[in-house]
Every structure is written in C-alpha cells, then in structure tokens.
Amino acid sequence: MRHHSALGLFVDFDPQLLGHHMSTQLWLTVAPAHLRNVGETLATHPEIAAAVTGPANLVANGIFRIPANLYANIDQDLSALPGTHSIDTAPTLREVKRLATPFLLHARGPSSDRTRR
C-alpha cells in the first residue's frame, strides 16, 4: 500500500522535546516564474516541515530553536531566493492542541508539568 501511495506515514511530535521552542507560519509572496525553485529550496531546509500553496501562493511551517534562528533563516536564506517579494510570519505563542499531545502527556506520566496546564 505504501508503494502505491495508498498509505502514508506521518510523525507528529512535540518539537520542544528536541530543543525547538519556536514554531511559526511563514507566508511568502513569490513571482510565479520562481515558485517552483523557491518551493523546492524550502523543501531542503530542515527547519521547514511542510509547504503548500495558499493565499500568498506559498505557505510554510517552520520550527526553530530560538527567535534568532527564525530571523537568520529569513534574513540569510529565504530573502535571498530569487523571485521572493515578501515574507510574513506568525509565530506561535501558545499551542493549545497537537495531534500527538495526548500520547506525549500519557507517556510522560501524571507528574509532568505539562499535564497541569
């Protein structure tokens, strides 16, 4: 089934367990002629989890260790991509729900600080 793309496997985890404390959405406005190149380049960035078309014509979800890493990624990498006209960001200040959250809370046990929120 996996060979024929009828079944896909996805991993959802709490990025903070790996030291990544900043999650953000990025909206990029890219010239149509450069959309493929920018999208393929985004796919090579380890901080970028997914990219799909959307209101700005390219939307990405990034996870960074600290805000300075987000800024460096935008300043040094994304802004240098040909055809990129603008980049809007929306940092996640508080995450209320994740797909894996119930499993992780159960795995950490009742004494975890996270279970008390």
PDB file of C-alpha atoms in Angstrom:
ATOM      1  CA  MET A   1       0.000   0.000   0.000  1.00  0.00           C
ATOM      2  CA  ARG A   2       2.849   2.400   0.764  1.00  0.00           C
ATOM      3  CA  HIS A   3       4.441   1.600  -2.597  1.00  0.00           C
ATOM      4  CA  HIS A   4       1.254   2.753  -4.390  1.00  0.00           C
ATOM      5  CA  SER A   5       0.791   5.802  -2.115  1.00  0.00           C
ATOM      6  CA  ALA A   6      -2.442   4.388  -0.693  1.00  0.00           C
ATOM      7  CA  LEU A   7      -0.949   4.545   2.804  1.00  0.00           C
ATOM      8  CA  GLY A   8       1.259   7.291   4.188  1.00  0.00           C
ATOM      9  CA  LEU A   9       3.099   7.508   7.491  1.00  0.00           C
ATOM     10  CA  PHE A  10       3.377  10.776   9.377  1.00  0.00           C
ATOM     11  CA  VAL A  11       5.120  11.550  12.654  1.00  0.00           C
ATOM     12  CA  ASP A  12       3.720  14.247  14.924  1.00  0.00           C
ATOM     13  CA  PHE A  13       5.799  15.162  17.960  1.00  0.00           C
ATOM     14  CA  ASP A  14       6.394  17.958  20.409  1.00  0.00           C
ATOM     15  CA  PRO A  15       9.351  19.912  18.911  1.00  0.00           C
ATOM     16  CA  GLN A  16      10.263  21.204  22.378  1.00  0.00           C
ATOM     17  CA  LEU A  17      11.454  17.686  23.223  1.00  0.00           C
ATOM     18  CA  LEU A  18      14.224  18.289  20.664  1.00  0.00           C
ATOM     19  CA  GLY A  19      15.037  21.793  21.882  1.00  0.00           C
ATOM     20  CA  HIS A  20      12.984  23.655  19.254  1.00  0.00           C
ATOM     21  CA  HIS A  21      10.999  26.251  21.192  1.00  0.00           C
ATOM     22  CA  MET A  22       9.692  28.409  18.339  1.00  0.00           C
ATOM     23  CA  SER A  23       7.084  27.417  15.789  1.00  0.00           C
ATOM     24  CA  THR A  24       5.935  29.845  13.115  1.00  0.00           C
ATOM     25  CA  GLN A  25       3.890  30.078   9.943  1.00  0.00           C
ATOM     26  CA  LEU A  26       5.531  31.831   7.009  1.00  0.00           C
ATOM     27  CA  TRP A  27       3.654  33.324   4.048  1.00  0.00           C
ATOM     28  CA  LEU A  28       5.858  34.029   1.040  1.00  0.00           C
ATOM     29  CA  THR A  29       4.793  36.038  -1.998  1.00  0.00           C
ATOM     30  CA  VAL A  30       6.823  34.687  -4.874  1.00  0.00           C
ATOM     31  CA  ALA A  31       6.787  35.572  -8.563  1.00  0.00           C
ATOM     32  CA  PRO A  32       5.078  32.717 -10.455  1.00  0.00           C
ATOM     33  CA  ALA A  33       8.181  32.114 -12.569  1.00  0.00           C
ATOM     34  CA  HIS A  34      10.174  31.403  -9.390  1.00  0.00           C
ATOM     35  CA  LEU A  35       7.545  29.462  -7.439  1.00  0.00           C
ATOM     36  CA  ARG A  36       8.918  26.005  -8.274  1.00  0.00           C
ATOM     37  CA  ASN A  37      12.509  26.954  -7.385  1.00  0.00           C
ATOM     38  CA  VAL A  38      11.529  28.613  -4.096  1.00  0.00           C
ATOM     39  CA  GLY A  39       9.242  25.692  -3.154  1.00  0.00           C
ATOM     40  CA  GLU A  40      11.924  23.114  -3.927  1.00  0.00           C
ATOM     41  CA  THR A  41      14.500  25.127  -1.989  1.00  0.00           C
ATOM     42  CA  LEU A  42      12.155  25.379   1.016  1.00  0.00           C
ATOM     43  CA  ALA A  43      11.786  21.604   0.936  1.00  0.00           C
ATOM     44  CA  THR A  44      15.542  21.259   1.522  1.00  0.00           C
ATOM     45  CA  HIS A  45      15.505  23.403   4.694  1.00  0.00           C
ATOM     46  CA  PRO A  46      15.478  21.148   7.776  1.00  0.00           C
ATOM     47  CA  GLU A  47      13.508  23.777   9.744  1.00  0.00           C
ATOM     48  CA  ILE A  48      10.609  23.715   7.270  1.00  0.00           C
ATOM     49  CA  ALA A  49       8.119  20.935   7.898  1.00  0.00           C
ATOM     50  CA  ALA A  50       5.696  21.480   5.015  1.00  0.00           C
ATOM     51  CA  ALA A  51       4.939  23.854   2.202  1.00  0.00           C
ATOM     52  CA  VAL A  52       1.685  24.181   0.259  1.00  0.00           C
ATOM     53  CA  THR A  53       0.075  26.739  -1.987  1.00  0.00           C
ATOM     54  CA  GLY A  54      -2.230  29.195  -0.256  1.00  0.00           C
ATOM     55  CA  PRO A  55      -3.318  32.845  -0.054  1.00  0.00           C
ATOM     56  CA  ALA A  56       0.226  34.189  -0.528  1.00  0.00           C
ATOM     57  CA  ASN A  57       0.971  31.442  -3.105  1.00  0.00           C
ATOM     58  CA  LEU A  58       3.406  29.623  -0.805  1.00  0.00           C
ATOM     59  CA  VAL A  59       2.854  28.761   2.859  1.00  0.00           C
ATOM     60  CA  ALA A  60       5.389  27.019   5.094  1.00  0.00           C
ATOM     61  CA  ASN A  61       5.504  25.860   8.691  1.00  0.00           C
ATOM     62  CA  GLY A  62       8.892  26.209  10.366  1.00  0.00           C
ATOM     63  CA  ILE A  63      10.232  25.098  13.723  1.00  0.00           C
ATOM     64  CA  PHE A  64      13.266  26.891  15.146  1.00  0.00           C
ATOM     65  CA  ARG A  65      15.237  26.594  18.374  1.00  0.00           C
ATOM     66  CA  ILE A  66      15.054  30.312  19.216  1.00  0.00           C
ATOM     67  CA  PRO A  67      13.730  33.512  17.569  1.00  0.00           C
ATOM     68  CA  ALA A  68      17.232  34.437  16.358  1.00  0.00           C
ATOM     69  CA  ASN A  69      17.252  31.274  14.227  1.00  0.00           C
ATOM     70  CA  LEU A  70      13.980  32.316  12.565  1.00  0.00           C
ATOM     71  CA  TYR A  71      15.399  35.761  11.832  1.00  0.00           C
ATOM     72  CA  ALA A  72      18.620  34.282  10.397  1.00  0.00           C
ATOM     73  CA  ASN A  73      16.625  31.898   8.205  1.00  0.00           C
ATOM     74  CA  ILE A  74      14.567  34.767   6.786  1.00  0.00           C
ATOM     75  CA  ASP A  75      17.477  37.227   6.528  1.00  0.00           C
ATOM     76  CA  GLN A  76      20.115  34.901   5.092  1.00  0.00           C
ATOM     77  CA  ASP A  77      18.224  32.117   3.306  1.00  0.00           C
ATOM     78  CA  LEU A  78      14.637  32.882   2.333  1.00  0.00           C
ATOM     79  CA  SER A  79      15.107  36.536   1.384  1.00  0.00           C
ATOM     80  CA  ALA A  80      17.978  35.551  -0.917  1.00  0.00           C
ATOM     81  CA  LEU A  81      15.755  33.297  -3.044  1.00  0.00           C
ATOM     82  CA  PRO A  82      15.161  34.871  -6.474  1.00  0.00           C
ATOM     83  CA  GLY A  83      11.579  35.998  -7.000  1.00  0.00           C
ATOM     84  CA  THR A  84      10.690  36.260  -3.305  1.00  0.00           C
ATOM     85  CA  HIS A  85       8.850  39.578  -2.907  1.00  0.00           C
ATOM     86  CA  SER A  86       7.738  39.384   0.717  1.00  0.00           C
ATOM     87  CA  ILE A  87       7.727  37.099   3.753  1.00  0.00           C
ATOM     88  CA  ASP A  88       5.134  37.410   6.502  1.00  0.00           C
ATOM     89  CA  THR A  89       5.452  35.422   9.715  1.00  0.00           C
ATOM     90  CA  ALA A  90       3.117  34.467  12.545  1.00  0.00           C
ATOM     91  CA  PRO A  91       4.999  32.967  15.493  1.00  0.00           C
ATOM     92  CA  THR A  92       3.021  30.511  17.600  1.00  0.00           C
ATOM     93  CA  LEU A  93       2.897  31.954  21.109  1.00  0.00           C
ATOM     94  CA  ARG A  94       0.919  29.158  22.736  1.00  0.00           C
ATOM     95  CA  GLU A  95      -0.003  25.784  21.315  1.00  0.00           C
ATOM     96  CA  VAL A  96      -3.364  24.535  22.523  1.00  0.00           C
ATOM     97  CA  LYS A  97      -3.632  21.303  20.572  1.00  0.00           C
ATOM     98  CA  ARG A  98      -1.315  18.968  18.677  1.00  0.00           C
ATOM     99  CA  LEU A  99      -2.137  15.623  17.203  1.00  0.00           C
ATOM    100  CA  ALA A 100       0.452  13.850  19.390  1.00  0.00           C
ATOM    101  CA  THR A 101      -0.193  15.780  22.597  1.00  0.00           C
ATOM    102  CA  PRO A 102      -2.444  13.205  24.362  1.00  0.00           C
ATOM    103  CA  PHE A 103       0.066  10.422  23.694  1.00  0.00           C
ATOM    104  CA  LEU A 104       3.014  12.505  24.879  1.00  0.00           C
ATOM    105  CA  LEU A 105       1.211  13.606  28.024  1.00  0.00           C
ATOM    106  CA  HIS A 106       0.348   9.999  28.844  1.00  0.00           C
ATOM    107  CA  ALA A 107       3.918   8.850  28.117  1.00  0.00           C
ATOM    108  CA  ARG A 108       5.390  11.475  30.462  1.00  0.00           C
ATOM    109  CA  GLY A 109       3.185  10.413  33.343  1.00  0.00           C
ATOM    110  CA  PRO A 110       0.950  12.337  35.726  1.00  0.00           C
ATOM    111  CA  SER A 111       3.802  14.210  37.420  1.00  0.00           C
ATOM    112  CA  SER A 112       4.664  16.147  34.268  1.00  0.00           C
ATOM    113  CA  ASP A 113       4.335  19.935  34.434  1.00  0.00           C
ATOM    114  CA  ARG A 114       2.568  19.843  31.068  1.00  0.00           C
ATOM    115  CA  THR A 115      -0.320  17.831  32.445  1.00  0.00           C
ATOM    116  CA  ARG A 116      -1.103  20.612  34.915  1.00  0.00           C
ATOM    117  CA  ARG A 117      -1.726  23.334  32.286  1.00  0.00           C
TER     118      ARG A 117
END
